[in-house]
Short mmCIF file of C-alpha atoms in Angstrom, two decimals:
data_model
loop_
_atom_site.label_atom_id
_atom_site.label_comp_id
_atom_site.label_asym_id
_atom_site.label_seq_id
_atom_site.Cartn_x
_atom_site.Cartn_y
_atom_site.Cartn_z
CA UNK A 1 317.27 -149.27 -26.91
CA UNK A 2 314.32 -151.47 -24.87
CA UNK A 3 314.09 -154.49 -26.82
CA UNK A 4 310.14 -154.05 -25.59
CA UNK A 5 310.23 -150.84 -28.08
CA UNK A 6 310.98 -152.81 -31.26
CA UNK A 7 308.23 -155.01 -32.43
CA UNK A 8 309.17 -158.38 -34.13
CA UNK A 9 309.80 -159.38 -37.32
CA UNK A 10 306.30 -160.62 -38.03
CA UNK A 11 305.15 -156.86 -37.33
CA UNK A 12 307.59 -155.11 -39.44
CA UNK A 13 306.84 -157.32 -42.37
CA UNK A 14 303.33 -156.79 -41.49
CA UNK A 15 304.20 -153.11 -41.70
CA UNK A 16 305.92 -153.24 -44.29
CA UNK A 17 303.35 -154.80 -46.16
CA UNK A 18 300.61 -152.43 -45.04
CA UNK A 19 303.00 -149.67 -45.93
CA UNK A 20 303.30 -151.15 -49.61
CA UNK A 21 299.58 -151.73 -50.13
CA UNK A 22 298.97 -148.07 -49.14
CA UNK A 23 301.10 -146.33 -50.63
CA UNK A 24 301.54 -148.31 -53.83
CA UNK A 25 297.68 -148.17 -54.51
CA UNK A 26 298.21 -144.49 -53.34
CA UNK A 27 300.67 -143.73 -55.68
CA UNK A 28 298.80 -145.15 -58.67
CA UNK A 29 295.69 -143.05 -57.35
CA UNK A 30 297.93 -139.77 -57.48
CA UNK A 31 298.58 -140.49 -60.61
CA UNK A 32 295.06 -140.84 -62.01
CA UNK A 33 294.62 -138.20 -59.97
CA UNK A 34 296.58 -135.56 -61.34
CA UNK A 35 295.69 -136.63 -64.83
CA UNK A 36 291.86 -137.05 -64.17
CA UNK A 37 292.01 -133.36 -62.59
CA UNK A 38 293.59 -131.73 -65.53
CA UNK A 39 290.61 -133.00 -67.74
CA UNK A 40 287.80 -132.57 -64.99
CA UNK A 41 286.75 -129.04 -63.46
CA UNK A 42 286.29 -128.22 -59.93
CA UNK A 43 282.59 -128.87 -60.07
CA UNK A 44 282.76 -132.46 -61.47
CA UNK A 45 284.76 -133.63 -58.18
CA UNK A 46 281.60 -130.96 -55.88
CA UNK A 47 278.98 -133.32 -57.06
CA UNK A 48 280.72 -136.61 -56.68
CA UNK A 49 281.86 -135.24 -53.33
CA UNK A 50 278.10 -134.50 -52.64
CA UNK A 51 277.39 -138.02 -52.10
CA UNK A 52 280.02 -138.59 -49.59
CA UNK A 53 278.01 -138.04 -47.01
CA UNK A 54 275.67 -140.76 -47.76
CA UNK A 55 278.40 -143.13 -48.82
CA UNK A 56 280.44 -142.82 -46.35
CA UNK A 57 277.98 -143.59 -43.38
CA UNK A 58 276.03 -146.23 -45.20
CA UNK A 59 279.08 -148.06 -45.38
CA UNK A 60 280.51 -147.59 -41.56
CA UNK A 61 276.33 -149.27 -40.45
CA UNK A 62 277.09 -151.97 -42.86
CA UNK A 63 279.99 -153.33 -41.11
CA UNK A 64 278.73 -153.04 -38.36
CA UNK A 65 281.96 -152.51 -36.31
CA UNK A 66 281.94 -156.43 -36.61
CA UNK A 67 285.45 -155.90 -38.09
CA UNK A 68 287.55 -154.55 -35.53
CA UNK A 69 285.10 -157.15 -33.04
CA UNK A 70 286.45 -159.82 -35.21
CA UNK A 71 290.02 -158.81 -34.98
CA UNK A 72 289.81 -157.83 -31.42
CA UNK A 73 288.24 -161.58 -30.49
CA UNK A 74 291.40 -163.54 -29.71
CA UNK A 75 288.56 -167.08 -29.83
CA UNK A 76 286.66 -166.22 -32.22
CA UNK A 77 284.90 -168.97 -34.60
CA UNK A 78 284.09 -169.82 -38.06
CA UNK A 79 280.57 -169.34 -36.80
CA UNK A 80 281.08 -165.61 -35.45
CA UNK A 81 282.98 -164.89 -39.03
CA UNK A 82 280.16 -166.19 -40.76
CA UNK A 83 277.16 -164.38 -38.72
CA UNK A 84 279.24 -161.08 -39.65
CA UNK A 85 279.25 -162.18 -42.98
CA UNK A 86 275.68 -162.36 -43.66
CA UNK A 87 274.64 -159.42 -41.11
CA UNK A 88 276.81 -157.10 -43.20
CA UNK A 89 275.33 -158.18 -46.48
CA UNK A 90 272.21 -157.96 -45.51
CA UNK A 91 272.90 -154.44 -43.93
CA UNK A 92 275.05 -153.47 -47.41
CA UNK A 93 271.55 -154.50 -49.34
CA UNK A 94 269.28 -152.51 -47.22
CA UNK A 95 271.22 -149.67 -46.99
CA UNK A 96 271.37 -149.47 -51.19
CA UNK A 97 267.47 -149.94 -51.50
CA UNK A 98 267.00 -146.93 -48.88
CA UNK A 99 269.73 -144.61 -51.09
CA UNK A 100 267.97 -145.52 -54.20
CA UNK A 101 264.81 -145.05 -52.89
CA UNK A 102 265.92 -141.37 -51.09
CA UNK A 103 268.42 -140.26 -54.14
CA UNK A 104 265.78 -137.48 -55.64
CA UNK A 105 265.63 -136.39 -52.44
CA UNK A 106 269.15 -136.33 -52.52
CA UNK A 107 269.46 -134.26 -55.76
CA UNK A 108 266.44 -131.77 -54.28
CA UNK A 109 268.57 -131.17 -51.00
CA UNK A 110 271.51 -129.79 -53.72
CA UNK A 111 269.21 -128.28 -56.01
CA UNK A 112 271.60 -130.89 -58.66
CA UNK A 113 269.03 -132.87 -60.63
CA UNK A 114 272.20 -135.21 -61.86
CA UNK A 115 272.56 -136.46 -58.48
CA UNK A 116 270.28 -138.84 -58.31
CA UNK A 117 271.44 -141.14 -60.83
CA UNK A 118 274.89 -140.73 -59.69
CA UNK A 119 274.13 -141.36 -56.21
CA UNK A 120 271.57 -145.09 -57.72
CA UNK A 121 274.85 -145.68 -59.19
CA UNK A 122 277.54 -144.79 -56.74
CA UNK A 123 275.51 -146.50 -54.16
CA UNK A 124 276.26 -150.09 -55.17
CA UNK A 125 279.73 -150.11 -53.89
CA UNK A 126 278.15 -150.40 -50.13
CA UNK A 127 276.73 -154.20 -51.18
CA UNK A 128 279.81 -154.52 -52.71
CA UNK A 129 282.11 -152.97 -49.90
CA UNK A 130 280.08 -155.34 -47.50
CA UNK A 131 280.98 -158.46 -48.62
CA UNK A 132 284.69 -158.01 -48.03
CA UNK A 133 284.28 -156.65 -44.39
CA UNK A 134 285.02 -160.23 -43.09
CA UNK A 135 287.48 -161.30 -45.07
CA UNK A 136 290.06 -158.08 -44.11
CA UNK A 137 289.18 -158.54 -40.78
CA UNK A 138 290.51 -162.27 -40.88
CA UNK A 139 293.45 -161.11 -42.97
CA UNK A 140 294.63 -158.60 -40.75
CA UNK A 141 294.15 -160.62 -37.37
CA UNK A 142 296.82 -162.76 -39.27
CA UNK A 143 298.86 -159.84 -40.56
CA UNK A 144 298.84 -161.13 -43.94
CA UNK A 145 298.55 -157.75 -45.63
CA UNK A 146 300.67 -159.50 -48.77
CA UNK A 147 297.33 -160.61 -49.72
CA UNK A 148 295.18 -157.57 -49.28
CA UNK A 149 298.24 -155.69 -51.13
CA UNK A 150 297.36 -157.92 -54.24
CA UNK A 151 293.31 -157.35 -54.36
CA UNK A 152 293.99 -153.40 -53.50
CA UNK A 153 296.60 -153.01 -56.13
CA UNK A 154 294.34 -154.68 -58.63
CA UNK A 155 291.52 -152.30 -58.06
CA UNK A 156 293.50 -149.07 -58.00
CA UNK A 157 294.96 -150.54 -61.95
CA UNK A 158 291.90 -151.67 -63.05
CA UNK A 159 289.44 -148.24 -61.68
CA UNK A 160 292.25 -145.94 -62.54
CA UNK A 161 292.19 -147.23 -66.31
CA UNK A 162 288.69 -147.05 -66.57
CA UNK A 163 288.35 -143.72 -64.67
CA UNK A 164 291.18 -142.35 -67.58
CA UNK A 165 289.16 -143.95 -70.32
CA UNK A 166 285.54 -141.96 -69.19
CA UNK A 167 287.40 -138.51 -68.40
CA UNK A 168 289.02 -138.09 -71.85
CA UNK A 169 285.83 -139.42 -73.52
CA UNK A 170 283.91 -136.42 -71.38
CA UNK A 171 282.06 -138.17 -68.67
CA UNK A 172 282.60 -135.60 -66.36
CA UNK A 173 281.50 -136.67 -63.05
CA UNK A 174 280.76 -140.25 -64.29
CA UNK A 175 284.39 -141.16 -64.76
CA UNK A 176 284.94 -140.47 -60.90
CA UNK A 177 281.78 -142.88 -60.31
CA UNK A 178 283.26 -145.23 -62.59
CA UNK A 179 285.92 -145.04 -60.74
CA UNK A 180 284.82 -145.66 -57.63
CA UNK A 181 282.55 -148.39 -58.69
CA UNK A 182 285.38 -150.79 -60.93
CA UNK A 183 287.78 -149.95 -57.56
CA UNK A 184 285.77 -152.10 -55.79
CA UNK A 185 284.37 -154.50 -57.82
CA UNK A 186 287.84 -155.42 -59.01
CA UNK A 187 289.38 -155.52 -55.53
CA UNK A 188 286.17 -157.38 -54.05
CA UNK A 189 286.76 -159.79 -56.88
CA UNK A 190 290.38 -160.74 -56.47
CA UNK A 191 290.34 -160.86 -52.73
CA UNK A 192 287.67 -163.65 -53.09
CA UNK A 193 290.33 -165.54 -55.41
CA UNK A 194 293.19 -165.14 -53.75
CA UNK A 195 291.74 -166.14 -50.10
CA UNK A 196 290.44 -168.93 -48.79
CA UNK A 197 287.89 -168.09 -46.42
CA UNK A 198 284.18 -168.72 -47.80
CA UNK A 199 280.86 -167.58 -45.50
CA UNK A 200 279.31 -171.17 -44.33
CA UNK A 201 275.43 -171.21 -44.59
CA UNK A 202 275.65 -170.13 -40.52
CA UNK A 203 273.66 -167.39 -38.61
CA UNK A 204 273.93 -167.57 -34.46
CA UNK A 205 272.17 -164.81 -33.00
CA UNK A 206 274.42 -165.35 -29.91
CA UNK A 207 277.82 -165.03 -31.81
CA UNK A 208 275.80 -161.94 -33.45
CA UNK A 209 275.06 -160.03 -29.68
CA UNK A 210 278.67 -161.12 -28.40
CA UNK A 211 280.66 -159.82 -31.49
CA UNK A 212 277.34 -156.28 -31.91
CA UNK A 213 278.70 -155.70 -28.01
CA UNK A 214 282.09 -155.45 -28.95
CA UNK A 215 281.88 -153.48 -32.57
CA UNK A 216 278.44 -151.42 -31.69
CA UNK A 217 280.56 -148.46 -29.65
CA UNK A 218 283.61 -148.27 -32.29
CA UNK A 219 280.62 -148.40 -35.06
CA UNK A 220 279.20 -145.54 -33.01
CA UNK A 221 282.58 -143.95 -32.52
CA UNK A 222 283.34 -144.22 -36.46
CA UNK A 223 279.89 -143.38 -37.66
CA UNK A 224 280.14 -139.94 -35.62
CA UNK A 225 283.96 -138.98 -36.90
CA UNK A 226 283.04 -139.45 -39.97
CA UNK A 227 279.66 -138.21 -39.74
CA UNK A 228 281.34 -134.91 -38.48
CA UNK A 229 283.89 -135.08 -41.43
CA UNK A 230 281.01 -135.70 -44.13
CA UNK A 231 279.15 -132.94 -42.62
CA UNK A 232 281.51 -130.53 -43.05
CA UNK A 233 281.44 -132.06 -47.43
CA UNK A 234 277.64 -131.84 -46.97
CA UNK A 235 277.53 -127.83 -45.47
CA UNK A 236 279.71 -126.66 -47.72
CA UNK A 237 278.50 -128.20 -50.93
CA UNK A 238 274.94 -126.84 -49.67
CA UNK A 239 276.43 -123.44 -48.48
CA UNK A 240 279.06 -122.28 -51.07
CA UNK A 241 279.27 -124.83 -54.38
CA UNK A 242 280.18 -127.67 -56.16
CA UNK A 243 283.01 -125.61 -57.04
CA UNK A 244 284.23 -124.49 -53.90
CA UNK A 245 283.54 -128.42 -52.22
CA UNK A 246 285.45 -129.68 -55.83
CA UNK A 247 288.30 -127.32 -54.49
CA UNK A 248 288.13 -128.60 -50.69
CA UNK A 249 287.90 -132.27 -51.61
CA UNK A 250 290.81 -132.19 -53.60
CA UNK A 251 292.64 -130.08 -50.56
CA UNK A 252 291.73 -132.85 -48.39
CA UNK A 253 293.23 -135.56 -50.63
CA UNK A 254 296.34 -134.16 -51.23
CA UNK A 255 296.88 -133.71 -47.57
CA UNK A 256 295.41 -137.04 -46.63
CA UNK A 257 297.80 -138.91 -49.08
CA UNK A 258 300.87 -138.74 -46.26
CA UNK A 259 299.54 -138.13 -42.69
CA UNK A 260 296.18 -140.28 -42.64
CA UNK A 261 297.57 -142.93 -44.55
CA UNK A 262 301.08 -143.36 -43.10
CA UNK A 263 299.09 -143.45 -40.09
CA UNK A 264 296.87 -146.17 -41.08
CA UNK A 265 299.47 -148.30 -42.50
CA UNK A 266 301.49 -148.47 -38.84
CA UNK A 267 298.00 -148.43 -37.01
CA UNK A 268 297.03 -151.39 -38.88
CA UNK A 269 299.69 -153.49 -38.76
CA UNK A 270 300.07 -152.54 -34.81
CA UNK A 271 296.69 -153.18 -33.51
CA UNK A 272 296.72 -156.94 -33.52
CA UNK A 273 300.02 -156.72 -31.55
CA UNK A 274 298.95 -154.33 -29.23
CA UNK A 275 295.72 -156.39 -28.71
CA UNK A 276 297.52 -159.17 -27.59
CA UNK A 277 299.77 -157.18 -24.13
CA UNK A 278 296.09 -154.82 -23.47
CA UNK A 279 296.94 -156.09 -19.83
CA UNK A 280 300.14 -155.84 -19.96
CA UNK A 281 300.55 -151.42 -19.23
CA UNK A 282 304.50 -151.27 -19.08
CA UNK A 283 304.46 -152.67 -22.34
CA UNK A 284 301.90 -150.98 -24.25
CA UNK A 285 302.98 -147.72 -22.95
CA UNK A 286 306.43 -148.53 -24.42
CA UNK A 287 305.01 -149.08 -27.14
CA UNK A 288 302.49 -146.35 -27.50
CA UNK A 289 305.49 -144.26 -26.92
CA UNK A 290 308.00 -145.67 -29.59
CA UNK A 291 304.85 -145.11 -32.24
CA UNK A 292 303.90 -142.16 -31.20
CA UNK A 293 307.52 -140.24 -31.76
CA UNK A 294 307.76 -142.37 -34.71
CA UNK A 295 304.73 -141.10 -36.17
CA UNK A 296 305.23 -137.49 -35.08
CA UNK A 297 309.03 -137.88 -36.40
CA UNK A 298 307.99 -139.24 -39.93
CA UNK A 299 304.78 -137.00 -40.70
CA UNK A 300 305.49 -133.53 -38.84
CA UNK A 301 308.04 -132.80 -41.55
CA UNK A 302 305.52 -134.14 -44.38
CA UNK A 303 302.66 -131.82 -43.46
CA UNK A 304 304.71 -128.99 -42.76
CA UNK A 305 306.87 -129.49 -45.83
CA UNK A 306 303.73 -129.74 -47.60
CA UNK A 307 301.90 -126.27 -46.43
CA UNK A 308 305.13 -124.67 -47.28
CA UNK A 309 305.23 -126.04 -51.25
CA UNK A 310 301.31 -126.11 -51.56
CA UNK A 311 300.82 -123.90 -53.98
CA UNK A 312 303.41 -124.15 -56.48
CA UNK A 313 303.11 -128.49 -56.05
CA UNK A 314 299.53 -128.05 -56.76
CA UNK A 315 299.97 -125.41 -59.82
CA UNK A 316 302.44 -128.05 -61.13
CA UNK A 317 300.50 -130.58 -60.39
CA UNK A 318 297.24 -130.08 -61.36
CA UNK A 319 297.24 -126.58 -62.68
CA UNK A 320 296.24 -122.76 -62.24
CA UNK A 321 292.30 -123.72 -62.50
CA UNK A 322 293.36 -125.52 -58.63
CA UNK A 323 295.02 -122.65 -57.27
CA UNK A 324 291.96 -122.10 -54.61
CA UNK A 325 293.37 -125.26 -53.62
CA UNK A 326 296.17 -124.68 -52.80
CA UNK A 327 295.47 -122.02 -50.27
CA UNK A 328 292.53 -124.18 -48.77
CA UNK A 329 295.88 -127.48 -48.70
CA UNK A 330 298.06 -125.32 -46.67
CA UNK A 331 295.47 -124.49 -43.77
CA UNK A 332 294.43 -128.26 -44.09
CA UNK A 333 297.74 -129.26 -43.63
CA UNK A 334 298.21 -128.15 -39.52
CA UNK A 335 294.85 -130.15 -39.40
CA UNK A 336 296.11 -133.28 -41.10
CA UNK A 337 299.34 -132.75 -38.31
CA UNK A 338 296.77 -133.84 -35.33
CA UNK A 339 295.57 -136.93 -36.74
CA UNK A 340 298.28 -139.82 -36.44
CA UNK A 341 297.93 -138.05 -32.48
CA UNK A 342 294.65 -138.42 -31.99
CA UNK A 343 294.63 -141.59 -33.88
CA UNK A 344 296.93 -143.39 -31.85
CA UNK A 345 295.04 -142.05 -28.50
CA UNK A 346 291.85 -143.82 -29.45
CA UNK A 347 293.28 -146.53 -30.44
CA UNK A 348 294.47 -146.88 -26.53
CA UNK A 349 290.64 -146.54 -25.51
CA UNK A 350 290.07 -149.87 -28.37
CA UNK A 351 292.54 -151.54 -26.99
CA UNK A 352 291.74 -151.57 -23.06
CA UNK A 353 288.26 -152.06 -24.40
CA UNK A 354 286.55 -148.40 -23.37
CA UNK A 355 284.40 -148.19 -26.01
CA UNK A 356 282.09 -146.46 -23.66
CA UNK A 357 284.92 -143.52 -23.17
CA UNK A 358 285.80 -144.05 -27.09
CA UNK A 359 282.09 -142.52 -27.90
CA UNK A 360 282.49 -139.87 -25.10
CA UNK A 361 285.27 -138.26 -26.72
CA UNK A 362 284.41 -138.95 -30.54
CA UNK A 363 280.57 -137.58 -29.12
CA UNK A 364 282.55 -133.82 -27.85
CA UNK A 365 284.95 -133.94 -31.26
CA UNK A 366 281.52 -134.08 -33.04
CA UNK A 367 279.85 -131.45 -31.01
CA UNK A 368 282.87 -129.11 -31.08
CA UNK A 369 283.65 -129.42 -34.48
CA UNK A 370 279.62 -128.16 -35.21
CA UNK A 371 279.83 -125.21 -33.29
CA UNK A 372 282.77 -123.94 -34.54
CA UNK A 373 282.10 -124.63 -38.15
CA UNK A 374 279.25 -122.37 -37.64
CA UNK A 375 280.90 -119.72 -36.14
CA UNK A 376 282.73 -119.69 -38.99
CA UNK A 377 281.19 -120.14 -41.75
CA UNK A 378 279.90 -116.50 -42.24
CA UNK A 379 283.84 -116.04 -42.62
CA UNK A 380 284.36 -118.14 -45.76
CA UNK A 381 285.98 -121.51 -46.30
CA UNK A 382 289.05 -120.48 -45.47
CA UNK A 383 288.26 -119.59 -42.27
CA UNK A 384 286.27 -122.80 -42.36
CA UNK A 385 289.62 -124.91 -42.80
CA UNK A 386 290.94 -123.07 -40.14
CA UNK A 387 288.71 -123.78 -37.82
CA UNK A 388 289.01 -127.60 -38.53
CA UNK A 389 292.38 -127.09 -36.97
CA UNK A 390 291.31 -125.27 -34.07
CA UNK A 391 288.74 -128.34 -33.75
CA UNK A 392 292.10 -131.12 -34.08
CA UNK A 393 294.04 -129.14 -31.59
CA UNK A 394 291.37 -129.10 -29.27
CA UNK A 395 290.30 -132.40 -29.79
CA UNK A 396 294.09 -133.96 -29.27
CA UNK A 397 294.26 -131.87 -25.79
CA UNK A 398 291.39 -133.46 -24.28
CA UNK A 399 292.12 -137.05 -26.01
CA UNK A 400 295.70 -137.49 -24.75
CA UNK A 401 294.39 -136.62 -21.15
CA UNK A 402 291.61 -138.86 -20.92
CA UNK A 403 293.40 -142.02 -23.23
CA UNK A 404 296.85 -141.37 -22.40
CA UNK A 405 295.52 -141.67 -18.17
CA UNK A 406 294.53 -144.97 -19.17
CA UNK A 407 298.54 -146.29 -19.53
CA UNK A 408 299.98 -143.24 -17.35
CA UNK A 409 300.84 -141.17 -20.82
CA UNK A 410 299.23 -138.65 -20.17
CA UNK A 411 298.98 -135.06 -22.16
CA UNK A 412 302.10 -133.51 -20.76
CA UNK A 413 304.21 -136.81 -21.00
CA UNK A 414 303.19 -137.17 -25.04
CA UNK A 415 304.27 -133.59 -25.85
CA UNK A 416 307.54 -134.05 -23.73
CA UNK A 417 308.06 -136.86 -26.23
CA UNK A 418 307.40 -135.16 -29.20
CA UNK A 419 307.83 -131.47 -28.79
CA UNK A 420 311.49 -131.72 -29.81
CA UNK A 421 310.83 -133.24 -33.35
CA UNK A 422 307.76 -131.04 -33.34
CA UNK A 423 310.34 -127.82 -32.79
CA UNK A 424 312.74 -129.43 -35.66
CA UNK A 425 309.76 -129.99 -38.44
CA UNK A 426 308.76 -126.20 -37.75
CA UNK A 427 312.03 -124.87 -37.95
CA UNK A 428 312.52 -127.27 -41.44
CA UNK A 429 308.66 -126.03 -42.76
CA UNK A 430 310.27 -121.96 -42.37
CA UNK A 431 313.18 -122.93 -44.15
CA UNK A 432 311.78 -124.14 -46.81
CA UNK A 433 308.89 -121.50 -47.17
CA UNK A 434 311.28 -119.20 -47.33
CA UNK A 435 313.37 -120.42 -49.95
CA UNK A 436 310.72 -121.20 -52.23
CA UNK A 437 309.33 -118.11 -52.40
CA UNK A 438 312.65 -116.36 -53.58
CA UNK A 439 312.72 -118.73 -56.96
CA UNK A 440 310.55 -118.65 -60.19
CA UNK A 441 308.65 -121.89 -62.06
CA UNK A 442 306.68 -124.11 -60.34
CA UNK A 443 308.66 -127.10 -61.05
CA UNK A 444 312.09 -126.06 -59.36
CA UNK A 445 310.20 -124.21 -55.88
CA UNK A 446 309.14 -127.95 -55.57
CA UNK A 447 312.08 -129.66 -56.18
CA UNK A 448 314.65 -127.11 -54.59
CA UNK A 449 311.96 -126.96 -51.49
CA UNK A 450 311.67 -130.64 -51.32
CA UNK A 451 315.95 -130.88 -51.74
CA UNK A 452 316.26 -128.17 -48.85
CA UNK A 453 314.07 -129.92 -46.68
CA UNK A 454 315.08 -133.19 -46.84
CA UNK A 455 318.44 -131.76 -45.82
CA UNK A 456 317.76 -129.54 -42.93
CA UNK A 457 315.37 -131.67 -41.27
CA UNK A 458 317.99 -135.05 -41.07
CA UNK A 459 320.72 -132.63 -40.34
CA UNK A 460 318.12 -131.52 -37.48
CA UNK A 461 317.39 -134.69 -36.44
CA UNK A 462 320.69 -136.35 -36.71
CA UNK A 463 321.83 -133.24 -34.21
CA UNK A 464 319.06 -133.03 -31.89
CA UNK A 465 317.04 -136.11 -32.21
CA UNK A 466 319.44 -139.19 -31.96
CA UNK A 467 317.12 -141.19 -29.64
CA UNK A 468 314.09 -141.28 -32.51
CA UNK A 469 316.81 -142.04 -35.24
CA UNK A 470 317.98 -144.60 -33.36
CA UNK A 471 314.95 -146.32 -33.30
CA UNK A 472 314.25 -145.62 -36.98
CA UNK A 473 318.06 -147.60 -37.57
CA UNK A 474 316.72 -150.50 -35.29
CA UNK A 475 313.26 -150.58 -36.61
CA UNK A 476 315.55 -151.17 -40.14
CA UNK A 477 317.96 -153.77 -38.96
CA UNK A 478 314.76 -155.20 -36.97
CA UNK A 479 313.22 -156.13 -40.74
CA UNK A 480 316.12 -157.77 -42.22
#
């Protein structure tokens, strides 16, 4: 094995790290999760999931993109950290007065006169969000994500308690606000104890323009995926009901719990090193390479393990009141497959610094994903989910040709490289289908279905896939 292929030790702690903070605060989450669903209905999580759309982008324009700038600026300056400081603040408080302002508005669009309040509420977590955009940034340019894992694992405690406390008292939809809200004002407030950084009383509309022209085409770029993934929260909320968008929220965070974060987590923790070779192309294809069988080797058999247990986990889990669901979680599923791909192929374009390209591509995702949500919707929200994978596929097909040109890694040299783990995850996603099926109780189709798949798939693997575990040993003897 290339020793070009194995990142160093300061990575794989870094990684490590990452992995920890996600997937600890993750597992708490589930947790509160599962218990906060068994008191809440369907509709409770449709209006929370309402706002989303508004959320979501207010907080992508009040960083700015100044946080990937920051981390992407190899000389950057106390006075460019400060600037981005204040500019997201300031952005954060405008962006709250606007909501509040627009929130009956809000609750008309639904025809849900308990939005606005929830949404006046809700709202505050963009000031609050903003004033911690700097301080990650800094943190992961270092890859200290020790100290991020200490602020994040604070706020998922602290919110998930609280969240508990409202939903057994009958909040309703106000325990997921509360939530929300104690999330981040407990993680905003131990991140500003544990780290050292402070904002200095600076503003330089130069370091402001140099830092806006490097973030202002990823802000684009993440303003339209997620103003294409909100969209689809908004259109069905307006279209079906809180019910049915209660139902498909909950589908999406069940499926987003392995394959988006696991792909965050390595993303993360890679970025800065990647940043530093963007010139050199041997080595960052090697690298693109490694992580993208990696990725494919580790979350292929997650997702389609997954859409083969979905509906008895989820009927375990959270109960029969769920069970839409679970049918919605297994379509989502082949969806959630696509994204550590596509992921890793934009990441490329961040890298070389084609934010121009970046926006191309994010700009047909966008368009594509409209049209054929509204082809389908007259077909239900199943056939909605399904064409959210049509949209993935799609979207990876013309990503990997136009990112992966960009190192010579093209389309056709990234499925060479991950078609056989692809073949084994499929083959371990029947198996397992198919032996679930044939038992009875929830509890043991999950835990037989888990067993059998654990087992076929590293038998697989082991057989036909020595190169990737190979890597996966080294990557292991790498951290100690």
């Amino acid at each position: 094995m290339q020793d070009h292929l194995i990142p160093g030790k300061g990575i794989i702690s870094g990684i490590s790290w990452s992995a920890f903070e996600r997937f600890s605060v993750q597992g708490i989450q589930f947790v509160v999760f599962v218990l906060m669903a068994r008191i809440l209905v369907p509709t409770d999580y449709g209006l929370v999931s309402m706002l989303a759309f508004f959320i979501v982008i207010a907080q992508l324009i009040a960083e700015g993109g100044l946080s990937q700038a920051i981390i992407r600026k190899l000389d950057r300056t106390e006075e460019d950290c400060s600037t981005a400081f204040w500019v997201n603040l300031a952005i954060g408080i405008g962006l709250y007065l606007i909501l509040f302002v627009a929130a009956p508005l809000v609750s008309w669009f639904y025809e849900e006169a308990a939005l606005t309040n929830l949404l006046r509420v809700l709202a505050l977590c963009i000031v609050i969000q903003s004033t911690l955009v700097v301080h990650r940034a800094i943190l992961t340019s270092r890859l200290d994500f020790k100290t991020q894992a200490k602020s994040t694992l604070v706020g998922a405690l602290m919110s998930g308690l609280v969240g508990l406390i409202m939903a057994y008292n009958g909040f309703g939809a106000w325990a997921l606000v509360g939530l929300q809200l104690t999330n981040q004002v407990a993680t905003a407030a131990t991140l500003w104890i544990v780290t050292d950084w402070r904002p200095k009383w600076q503003f330089s509309s130069c370091a402001f323009r140099d830092l806006f022209g490097l973030g202002s085409k990823l802000l684009a770029c993440n303003v339209l995926d997620s103003l294409f993934q909100s969209l689809y929260t908004l259109t069905i909320g307006k279209v079906f009901s809180a019910y049915a968008l209660g139902c498909y929220s909950n589908a999406r965070q069940l499926g987003s719990i392995t394959s988006e974060n696991l792909s965050r987590v390595v993303q993360r923790a890679t970025y800065p090193m990647f940043c530093n070779f963007q010139n050199d192309i041997e080595r960052l294809r090697n690298g693109v390479r490694a992580y993208l069988r990696l990725a494919t080797f580790f979350i292929a058999p997650l997702m389609l393990g997954l859409a083969a247990i979905a509906e008895p986990l989820t009927l375990a889990l959270i109960g029969p009141q769920w069970l839409y669901t679970a049918r919605l979680l297994r379509i989502l599923c082949f969806s959630f497959l696509f994204f550590p791909l596509n992921s890793i192929n934009y990441m490329i374009l961040e890298i070389k610094g084609e934010g121009g390209t970046y926006l191309k591509l994010q700009t047909f995702s966008v368009v594509s994903g409209l049209v054929i949500l509204f082809v389908m919707l007259p077909f239900g929200l199943s056939a909605v989910c399904c064409g959210l994978f049509a949209n993935s596929a799609i979207g990876y097909m013309v990503n990997s040709r136009v990112a992966g040109a960009k190192i010579n890694l093209g389309f056709i040299r990234q499925v060479k490289s991950i078609l056989p783990i692809l073949i084994n995850a499929t083959i371990m996603g029947i198996v397992v289908y198919g032996v679930q099926t044939i038992l009875f109780g929830e509890w043991l189709r999950v835990g037989v279905g888990i067993l059998v798949g654990l087992l076929s798939y590293i038998g697989l693997s082991v057989v036909f896939q020595t190169s990737t575990c190979e890597l996966v040993v080294e990557l292991l003897r790498k951290k100690k």
